[in-house]
Amino acid sequence: MSDKFISLEGIAKRYPGPGGSTTTIFQDLWLSMDRGTFTCVIGHSGCGKTTVLNILAGLDTPSAGALIVDNQEAEGPSLDRAVIFQSHALLPWRTVMGNVAFAVSSKWRKWNTHQVREHAQTFIDLVGLSGSEHKRPSELSGGMKQRVGIARALAIQPKMMLMDEPFSALDALTRGTLQDEVRRICDETGQTTFMITHDVDEAIYLADRIVLMTNGPGAVLAEIVENPLPKDRQRNDIHKHPLFYAVRNHIVDFLITRSRTFVEQTPDYDPRNVAVVRPGFEPTVAVSADETAASARLAHG
Amino acid sequence: MTNTLSLRAAVVSVLLFAVFVFAWHLAVQGTTQVADMDPEYAALMGKTATEGTSAMPGPLDVGAALWDHIRRPFYDNGPNDKGVGLQLAYSIARVLTGYFFAVLVAIPIGFLIGMSPLMSRALDPFIQVLKPISPLAWMPLALYTIRDSNQSAIFVIFICSLWPMLINTAFGVAQVRKEWLNVARTLEVGAFRRAFTVILPAAAPTIVTGMRISIGIAWLVIVAAEMLVGGTGIGYFVWNEWNNLSIVNVINAILLIGLVGMVLDQILARFGRMLTFPE
């Protein structure tokens, strides 16, 4: 199972502050992801989630530490790691087909127009945009734009997808449908996925592991929540699962109080061995940080 | 709604034009007083004094002369008597040549300035000093170094078209959205392909706005430049007709300069609309 694909090893991000001081957004952050897993990050604004994602994407460089992909230090962006941007970042002068084809022809530079279009069409169909190939982004709704963003990311058949709050700008109904599709696509293609979200339910529905970050500046990766819900969970009855509220409450509690107090309450915090929690499998649901860490360490061996 | 609005606007335009022409016609009707003078003295005086007609031509005179020009635009009876179409063609050719070279220089350098903060700062003092110089101030230097009046005029057009395009290109390139550049980076698009497939289309509307300002300035400057260098062109035509005291032709030339300037501007406006993308 331990098929490690990508890891962040002791990364930090610091910015020069006023008067020659430095502001540390986060430091000594370790996180690794196995192939085919779906990881969500939850944390308040300013904890550096987006910076972590940008470092994974190669768009940003850490002030310290390294990004390891397939046991090699990675530098800069790569076609192996596709990004789905929050603002979808479609090129407005290109059509739907043009946007997807741009990505396809970037990956397979020797392909002729016909091959590129055929390949792009497959992924436009996959996200359910057949018939809208010749529309420009300005003619599409927010949900359709994000579908194009997803098609563009999938079309280059990356080893990993990085999503920065991909559904936050969408209405609830569209968000639900797109979540279903992303889940289906990730299951079918066995993507390794890293996603930032503010939506606890979204994280529980989609993710295998939910990474909790404390408040910045000086944010740390507090714990990793292993999703105890079955793999074949469905949107319509996920909230009826006996463990659903155990997970949900654990995360919400973290966001409300422990994201603030975690650092002072956990003096023996070890950034290299972050606690792994399976809510519902502990004796109590509302565990304190110490207990959680202790039980997780026990579980870890 | 828009249809009726443009129709009504057209009606108002026509009415305003009619009122203007009529007022002009009335204003140039002759003064009634004719001084009783010695015939020999009268022979030295203009028609205003002897016949009471206005020195200013009326709209009918101008219209008749214009019709004449339109019927025979391209005749060539020697250096001082060429058709107005021919003169305009000389001017347009000079403007387009100088403008073409300005595009070749301004857009690549604008790209460089827009993409490199170092070059942007390094070149800024030169641009700031060179930009406010009246293009005609270059004329003596151009005549001295190039030693050809026609090429000097083209150089003056080149130098005045350069700045708006350069500055707009640099601005447009520097303002390309970070997220579009990030898309190109995550797709490992090379610098050359990125310049042509992301930066150029994203900056195109701003660049074309600069090109539109430039063609307007170039057309303003060509008239003055040709008055200086002489020989051919609509600017020379205006000055020559002033020396001939043909106010009718001067007015016609003014009208034609305006019309050609409008056409040049509209061509670039249409070009700009083609490249503008809605977001």
XYZ file of C-alpha atoms in Angstrom:
580
model
C 0.000 0.000 0.000
C 2.858 2.337 0.821
C 3.402 3.318 -2.777
C 4.782 6.786 -2.159
C 4.489 9.049 -5.173
C 5.116 12.566 -3.993
C 6.303 14.121 -0.770
C 7.078 17.466 0.752
C 10.131 17.188 2.965
C 10.620 19.854 5.569
C 9.382 22.711 3.435
C 9.029 26.259 4.739
C 7.793 29.515 3.287
C 9.031 32.815 4.657
C 8.487 36.338 3.463
C 10.498 39.397 4.421
C 8.346 41.399 6.810
C 8.520 45.060 7.808
C 11.738 46.280 9.428
C 13.983 43.454 8.243
C 12.008 40.777 10.091
C 10.740 37.645 8.387
C 7.222 36.295 8.466
C 7.069 32.520 8.496
C 3.876 31.240 6.912
C 4.756 27.635 7.757
C 7.940 25.688 8.343
C 9.200 22.143 8.694
C 6.191 20.735 6.889
C 6.328 17.065 5.925
C 3.646 15.363 3.902
C 3.717 12.417 1.568
C 1.052 11.047 -0.703
C 0.651 7.545 -2.071
C -0.277 6.797 -5.632
C -4.002 6.786 -6.287
C -4.996 8.518 -3.057
C -7.168 11.584 -2.647
C -5.899 14.093 -0.095
C -7.793 17.177 1.003
C -6.310 20.047 2.974
C -8.480 22.075 5.308
C -7.374 25.132 7.209
C -8.285 28.742 7.709
C -7.288 31.442 5.242
C -3.673 32.498 5.656
C -2.334 29.118 6.769
C -0.484 28.692 3.503
C -2.620 25.987 1.850
C -2.352 27.602 -1.542
C 1.388 28.031 -1.120
C 1.686 24.313 -0.348
C -0.289 23.540 -3.495
C 1.807 25.915 -5.565
C 4.964 24.262 -4.272
C 3.539 20.847 -5.199
C 2.747 22.246 -8.647
C 6.219 23.729 -8.975
C 4.784 27.215 -9.420
C 6.341 28.383 -6.157
C 9.620 27.435 -4.544
C 9.907 26.721 -0.821
C 12.266 28.860 1.287
C 13.611 25.595 2.698
C 13.041 21.881 2.137
C 12.317 19.981 -1.030
C 9.630 18.461 -3.197
C 10.292 14.808 -3.985
C 8.481 13.158 -6.888
C 9.159 9.493 -7.627
C 12.168 9.565 -5.293
C 13.741 12.483 -7.108
C 13.892 16.107 -6.167
C 11.584 18.015 -8.482
C 12.144 21.544 -9.649
C 9.605 23.686 -11.421
C 6.252 22.728 -12.942
C 5.751 19.491 -14.786
C 3.203 18.007 -17.160
C 2.956 15.142 -14.658
C 1.238 17.442 -12.182
C -1.845 19.167 -13.547
C -3.380 22.110 -11.757
C -7.069 22.997 -11.646
C -7.194 26.645 -10.716
C -9.778 28.215 -8.459
C -10.503 30.868 -11.068
C -10.408 28.185 -13.802
C -7.787 30.306 -15.674
C -9.136 29.529 -19.134
C -7.643 31.482 -22.014
C -10.610 33.685 -22.982
C -9.578 34.098 -26.621
C -9.700 30.350 -27.185
C -12.750 28.137 -27.474
C -13.413 25.162 -25.204
C -11.711 22.953 -27.785
C -8.889 25.486 -28.148
C -8.225 25.529 -24.417
C -8.106 21.753 -24.095
C -6.167 21.378 -27.347
C -3.589 23.875 -26.091
C -2.841 21.550 -23.176
C -2.855 18.442 -25.386
C -0.464 19.925 -27.939
C 1.786 21.086 -25.088
C 2.184 17.499 -23.936
C 2.355 15.742 -27.301
C 4.201 18.287 -29.421
C 4.593 16.089 -32.475
C 0.895 15.270 -32.821
C -0.929 16.699 -35.807
C -4.072 18.816 -35.474
C -6.336 15.850 -36.048
C -4.774 13.759 -33.280
C -4.825 16.702 -30.889
C -8.484 17.452 -31.527
C -9.512 13.832 -31.278
C -7.737 13.444 -27.940
C -9.149 16.737 -26.628
C -12.643 15.690 -27.717
C -12.427 12.551 -25.577
C -11.909 14.641 -22.470
C -14.481 17.267 -23.419
C -16.958 14.397 -23.692
C -15.753 12.983 -20.368
C -16.683 16.149 -18.475
C -20.004 16.353 -20.295
C -19.357 19.358 -22.515
C -20.055 17.689 -25.874
C -21.662 20.238 -28.144
C -20.014 23.229 -26.491
C -16.605 22.738 -28.137
C -16.801 25.946 -30.120
C -18.027 28.207 -27.350
C -15.725 30.729 -25.768
C -15.301 30.849 -21.980
C -17.367 34.048 -21.799
C -20.346 32.108 -23.148
C -20.118 29.435 -20.449
C -21.546 29.302 -16.939
C -19.199 29.038 -13.949
C -19.751 25.294 -13.670
C -19.078 24.729 -17.369
C -15.890 26.811 -17.168
C -14.627 24.660 -14.324
C -15.501 21.543 -16.349
C -13.245 22.863 -19.094
C -10.553 23.406 -16.449
C -10.962 19.783 -15.345
C -10.927 18.513 -18.949
C -7.776 20.521 -19.635
C -6.061 19.043 -16.573
C -7.161 15.468 -17.327
C -6.364 15.674 -21.032
C -2.639 15.718 -20.416
C -3.087 12.479 -18.444
C -1.080 13.663 -15.465
C 0.174 11.469 -12.652
C -1.329 13.882 -10.180
C -4.057 16.494 -10.014
C -3.760 19.567 -7.840
C -6.974 21.447 -7.169
C -7.157 24.805 -5.452
C -10.718 25.206 -4.166
C -12.028 24.194 -7.568
C -15.706 24.396 -6.648
C -15.750 27.363 -4.285
C -17.071 29.789 -6.891
C -19.957 27.526 -7.892
C -23.536 27.306 -6.675
C -24.391 24.356 -4.414
C -26.168 22.335 -7.095
C -23.408 22.625 -9.674
C -20.826 21.968 -6.988
C -22.531 18.688 -6.072
C -22.630 17.461 -9.659
C -18.995 18.363 -10.270
C -17.922 16.682 -7.027
C -19.634 13.495 -8.207
C -17.831 13.707 -11.522
C -14.442 14.402 -10.018
C -14.921 11.442 -7.693
C -15.954 9.201 -10.570
C -13.065 10.343 -12.749
C -10.507 9.947 -9.952
C -11.791 6.445 -9.227
C -11.731 5.466 -12.885
C -8.323 6.874 -13.698
C -6.679 6.143 -10.335
C -5.445 9.710 -10.045
C -3.388 10.885 -7.138
C -5.215 14.023 -6.081
C -4.452 16.896 -3.763
C -7.228 19.367 -3.150
C -7.688 22.481 -1.062
C -11.152 23.119 0.248
C -13.048 25.069 2.872
C -15.995 22.723 2.699
C -15.878 19.986 5.350
C -18.612 17.895 3.695
C -16.838 18.094 0.373
C -13.637 16.847 2.001
C -15.416 13.933 3.681
C -17.182 12.963 0.480
C -14.113 13.103 -1.753
C -10.996 12.487 0.302
C -9.280 9.393 1.609
C -7.234 11.536 3.942
C -7.981 15.001 5.252
C -4.993 17.070 6.285
C -5.681 19.688 8.948
C -3.534 22.786 9.155
C -3.384 25.198 12.083
C -3.727 28.944 11.687
C -0.953 30.955 10.120
C 1.474 32.562 10.344
C 3.612 29.804 11.782
C 1.114 27.180 10.629
C 1.831 23.504 11.164
C 0.334 20.371 9.731
C -1.603 19.317 12.843
C -2.956 15.927 11.953
C -4.106 13.682 9.191
C -7.652 12.411 9.441
C -8.155 9.065 7.761
C -11.607 8.903 6.296
C -13.339 5.934 7.951
C -16.285 5.954 5.539
C -16.486 3.142 2.973
C -14.923 3.675 -0.456
C -18.277 3.274 -2.185
C -19.922 6.123 -0.260
C -22.736 7.906 -2.060
C -23.634 11.576 -1.872
C -27.293 10.906 -1.041
C -26.751 8.720 2.031
C -23.265 9.658 3.200
C -24.697 11.690 6.088
C -26.585 8.613 7.345
C -23.408 6.653 7.891
C -22.810 6.140 11.614
C -19.298 7.547 11.389
C -20.145 10.593 9.279
C -20.764 12.916 12.189
C -17.798 11.590 14.101
C -15.525 12.722 11.264
C -17.418 15.897 10.624
C -17.460 16.951 14.275
C -13.792 16.169 14.638
C -12.903 18.437 11.722
C -15.308 21.208 12.709
C -13.981 21.143 16.276
C -10.492 21.450 14.904
C -11.425 24.407 12.720
C -13.261 26.223 15.494
C -10.890 25.813 18.447
C -7.964 23.480 18.000
C -6.623 25.206 14.863
C -5.865 28.120 17.200
C -4.667 26.261 20.263
C -2.991 23.205 18.746
C 0.561 24.538 18.786
C 0.603 25.493 22.492
C -1.320 22.388 23.578
C 1.027 20.044 21.770
C 4.542 20.681 23.078
C 5.820 17.319 21.828
C 4.604 17.956 18.295
C 6.808 16.146 15.802
C 6.419 17.526 12.278
C 7.916 14.376 10.771
C 5.419 12.062 12.464
C 2.120 13.812 12.250
C -0.687 12.124 14.142
C -3.033 10.023 12.029
C -6.573 10.007 13.361
C -9.517 7.764 12.530
C -12.496 9.457 14.167
C -15.057 6.994 15.482
C -12.410 4.413 16.241
C -11.280 6.286 19.353
C -13.145 5.729 22.597
C -14.519 9.256 22.530
C -15.348 11.446 19.602
C -14.378 14.780 21.069
C -10.784 13.826 21.733
C -8.304 16.307 23.022
C -5.194 16.954 21.011
C -2.988 14.989 23.414
C -5.194 11.942 23.396
C -5.495 12.035 19.649
C -1.806 12.313 19.201
C -1.198 9.582 21.756
C -3.687 7.150 20.301
C -2.445 7.892 16.824
C 1.092 7.211 17.917
C -0.100 3.960 19.434
C -1.901 3.073 16.258
C 1.224 3.918 14.362
C 3.272 1.576 16.488
C -33.904 50.638 -30.325
C -30.281 51.025 -31.420
C -31.468 51.136 -34.996
C -33.803 54.012 -34.431
C -31.160 55.724 -32.285
C -28.546 55.591 -35.042
C -31.181 56.676 -37.558
C -32.116 59.669 -35.426
C -28.454 60.493 -34.855
C -27.883 60.392 -38.617
C -30.814 62.769 -39.170
C -29.395 65.201 -36.598
C -25.945 64.968 -38.212
C -27.356 65.768 -41.634
C -29.354 68.670 -40.198
C -26.306 70.103 -38.432
C -24.316 69.817 -41.632
C -27.047 71.575 -43.600
C -27.233 74.392 -41.038
C -23.457 74.792 -41.112
C -23.282 74.888 -44.917
C -26.162 77.345 -45.109
C -24.593 79.625 -42.471
C -21.314 79.436 -44.339
C -23.073 80.296 -47.598
C -24.710 83.338 -46.003
C -21.527 84.461 -44.292
C -19.546 84.681 -47.519
C -22.150 86.690 -49.421
C -20.491 89.870 -50.662
C -20.399 93.119 -48.772
C -22.593 95.661 -50.494
C -20.316 98.662 -50.260
C -18.112 99.129 -53.255
C -15.847 102.085 -53.041
C -15.834 104.334 -56.086
C -12.230 104.370 -57.105
C -9.913 105.176 -59.867
C -9.793 102.296 -62.403
C -6.022 102.126 -62.229
C -6.139 101.852 -58.456
C -8.984 99.346 -58.706
C -6.836 97.100 -60.899
C -4.409 96.782 -57.986
C -7.177 95.888 -55.525
C -8.834 92.513 -54.954
C -12.385 91.669 -55.863
C -13.521 92.415 -52.287
C -12.887 96.094 -52.888
C -13.968 96.330 -56.510
C -16.944 93.959 -56.765
C -17.969 93.562 -53.130
C -17.563 89.732 -53.132
C -16.112 87.956 -50.105
C -12.496 86.813 -50.159
C -13.564 83.604 -48.479
C -14.904 80.935 -50.858
C -18.419 79.705 -50.255
C -19.531 76.082 -49.940
C -20.550 75.989 -53.594
C -17.067 76.999 -54.768
C -15.492 74.400 -52.506
C -17.974 71.767 -53.647
C -17.271 72.491 -57.296
C -13.520 72.276 -56.748
C -13.945 69.060 -54.785
C -15.937 67.544 -57.641
C -13.114 68.543 -59.934
C -10.580 66.801 -57.696
C -12.722 63.696 -57.463
C -13.113 63.479 -61.220
C -9.386 63.763 -61.871
C -7.588 62.591 -58.740
C -4.386 61.259 -60.272
C -3.266 63.677 -63.006
C 0.333 64.830 -63.019
C 1.169 68.111 -64.769
C 4.562 68.583 -63.195
C 5.879 69.330 -59.724
C 3.364 72.041 -58.829
C 0.238 70.588 -60.367
C -0.574 67.056 -59.318
C -3.964 65.512 -58.609
C -4.952 65.523 -54.949
C -5.390 61.738 -54.996
C -1.782 61.402 -56.092
C -0.669 63.717 -53.267
C -2.670 61.735 -50.721
C -1.152 58.531 -52.068
C 2.344 59.928 -51.487
C 1.442 60.871 -47.918
C -0.218 57.531 -47.159
C 2.783 55.670 -48.578
C 5.154 57.655 -46.347
C 2.989 57.131 -43.275
C 2.633 53.396 -43.890
C 6.376 52.946 -44.496
C 7.424 54.817 -41.354
C 4.653 53.147 -39.386
C 5.653 49.692 -40.617
C 9.225 50.159 -39.397
C 7.918 51.521 -36.090
C 5.818 48.348 -35.625
C 8.882 46.213 -36.347
C 10.885 48.017 -33.670
C 8.254 48.905 -31.054
C 6.557 45.542 -30.599
C 9.682 43.422 -29.965
C 11.221 46.066 -27.685
C 7.865 46.527 -25.949
C 7.789 42.758 -25.383
C 11.271 42.870 -23.909
C 10.378 45.747 -21.587
C 7.108 44.110 -20.567
C 8.724 40.769 -19.779
C 11.915 41.948 -18.106
C 11.699 44.248 -15.088
C 15.428 44.892 -15.521
C 15.095 46.134 -19.098
C 11.982 48.035 -18.136
C 13.916 50.067 -15.593
C 17.053 50.335 -17.716
C 15.233 51.686 -20.769
C 12.787 53.864 -18.872
C 14.967 57.035 -18.703
C 15.601 56.919 -22.466
C 11.930 56.529 -23.251
C 10.957 59.286 -20.838
C 13.374 61.722 -22.487
C 12.775 60.728 -26.103
C 8.984 60.475 -25.933
C 8.127 64.175 -25.375
C 10.373 65.389 -28.228
C 8.306 66.842 -31.054
C 8.896 64.591 -34.051
C 9.601 67.664 -36.202
C 12.564 68.530 -33.983
C 14.260 65.458 -35.463
C 13.840 66.807 -38.990
C 17.090 68.821 -39.300
C 19.094 65.958 -37.848
C 17.345 63.527 -40.193
C 17.978 65.745 -43.224
C 21.622 66.136 -42.225
C 22.285 62.434 -41.698
C 19.968 60.806 -44.241
C 20.377 63.541 -46.895
C 17.088 62.663 -48.515
C 13.958 64.654 -47.842
C 11.568 61.788 -48.549
C 13.387 59.380 -46.248
C 13.651 62.090 -43.589
C 9.873 62.461 -43.626
C 9.546 58.682 -43.248
C 12.001 58.782 -40.356
C 9.926 61.461 -38.630
C 6.830 59.272 -39.005
C 8.802 56.327 -37.650
C 9.933 58.213 -34.565
C 6.504 59.615 -33.729
C 4.718 56.272 -34.223
C 7.206 54.459 -32.044
C 6.314 55.636 -28.544
C 2.611 54.893 -28.142
C 3.104 51.390 -29.563
C 6.193 50.767 -27.447
C 4.574 51.896 -24.222
C 1.289 50.103 -24.842
C 3.032 46.877 -25.831
C 5.175 46.977 -22.694
C 2.127 47.697 -20.550
C -0.009 45.012 -22.194
C 2.712 42.387 -21.866
C 3.429 43.269 -18.234
C -0.279 43.108 -17.377
C -0.907 39.589 -18.705
C -2.732 37.713 -15.936
C -0.465 35.656 -13.739
C -2.868 32.723 -13.870
C -2.601 32.487 -17.680
C 1.164 32.436 -17.375
C 0.852 29.788 -14.667
C -1.248 27.664 -17.019
C 1.558 27.877 -19.562
C 4.127 27.034 -16.886
C 2.286 23.948 -15.649
C 2.010 22.796 -19.267
C 5.766 23.258 -19.681
C 5.243 25.608 -22.615
C 8.564 27.005 -23.865
C 9.332 30.717 -23.823
C 8.891 31.151 -27.570
C 5.573 29.330 -27.762
C 4.371 31.091 -24.622
C 5.114 34.490 -26.157
C 3.030 33.695 -29.232
C 0.206 31.608 -27.777
C -0.386 33.277 -24.408
C 1.256 36.684 -24.062
C 0.620 38.016 -27.567
C -3.113 37.211 -27.685
C -3.575 38.425 -24.103
C -1.783 41.710 -24.790
C -3.160 42.151 -28.320
C -6.032 44.516 -27.440
C -3.651 46.840 -25.580
C -1.062 46.649 -28.357
C -3.644 47.510 -31.008
C -4.824 50.473 -28.938
C -1.234 51.729 -29.035
C -1.103 51.104 -32.787
C -4.299 53.098 -33.209
C -2.914 56.060 -31.263
C 0.270 55.833 -33.341
C -1.439 55.912 -36.721
C -3.403 58.969 -35.585
C -0.242 60.797 -34.538
C 1.564 59.718 -37.714
C -1.207 61.181 -39.841
C -1.093 64.433 -37.854
C 2.664 64.700 -38.253
C 2.909 63.849 -41.971
C 1.154 67.098 -42.965
C 3.610 69.225 -41.001
C 6.575 67.153 -42.175
C 5.601 67.492 -45.821
C 5.152 71.236 -45.439
C 8.796 71.283 -44.380
C 10.324 68.887 -46.890
C 8.124 69.861 -49.832
C 7.960 68.164 -53.220
C 5.010 65.827 -52.885
C 2.309 64.824 -50.434
C -0.850 66.346 -49.038
C 1.093 68.571 -46.603
C 3.042 70.034 -49.508
C -0.231 70.385 -51.433
C -1.753 72.489 -48.635
C 1.284 74.747 -48.463
C 1.522 75.050 -52.240
C -2.156 76.004 -52.547
C -1.653 78.571 -49.774
C 1.171 80.050 -51.829
C -1.202 80.011 -54.811
C -3.757 81.758 -52.581
C -6.248 79.020 -53.479
C -8.291 78.932 -50.288
C -10.756 76.614 -52.045
C -8.066 73.957 -52.412
C -6.774 74.512 -48.898
C -10.269 73.835 -47.533
C -10.614 70.785 -49.741
C -7.257 69.460 -48.561
C -8.292 69.941 -44.916
C -11.459 67.975 -45.578
C -9.592 65.162 -47.314
C -6.950 64.962 -44.566
C -9.746 64.493 -42.064
C -11.432 61.803 -44.137
C -8.250 59.805 -44.708
C -7.361 60.073 -41.013
C -10.772 58.730 -40.113
C -10.397 55.774 -42.490
C -6.965 54.883 -41.067
C -8.337 55.051 -37.536
C -11.367 52.944 -38.386
C -9.240 50.245 -40.002
C -7.271 49.838 -36.768
C -10.415 50.064 -34.659
C -11.879 47.156 -36.637
C -8.611 45.254 -36.308
C -8.744 45.860 -32.551
C -12.305 44.574 -32.286
C -11.242 41.371 -34.028
C -8.576 40.761 -31.391
C -10.558 41.763 -28.322
C -11.890 38.871 -26.283
C -14.776 39.111 -23.839
C -14.118 37.704 -20.395
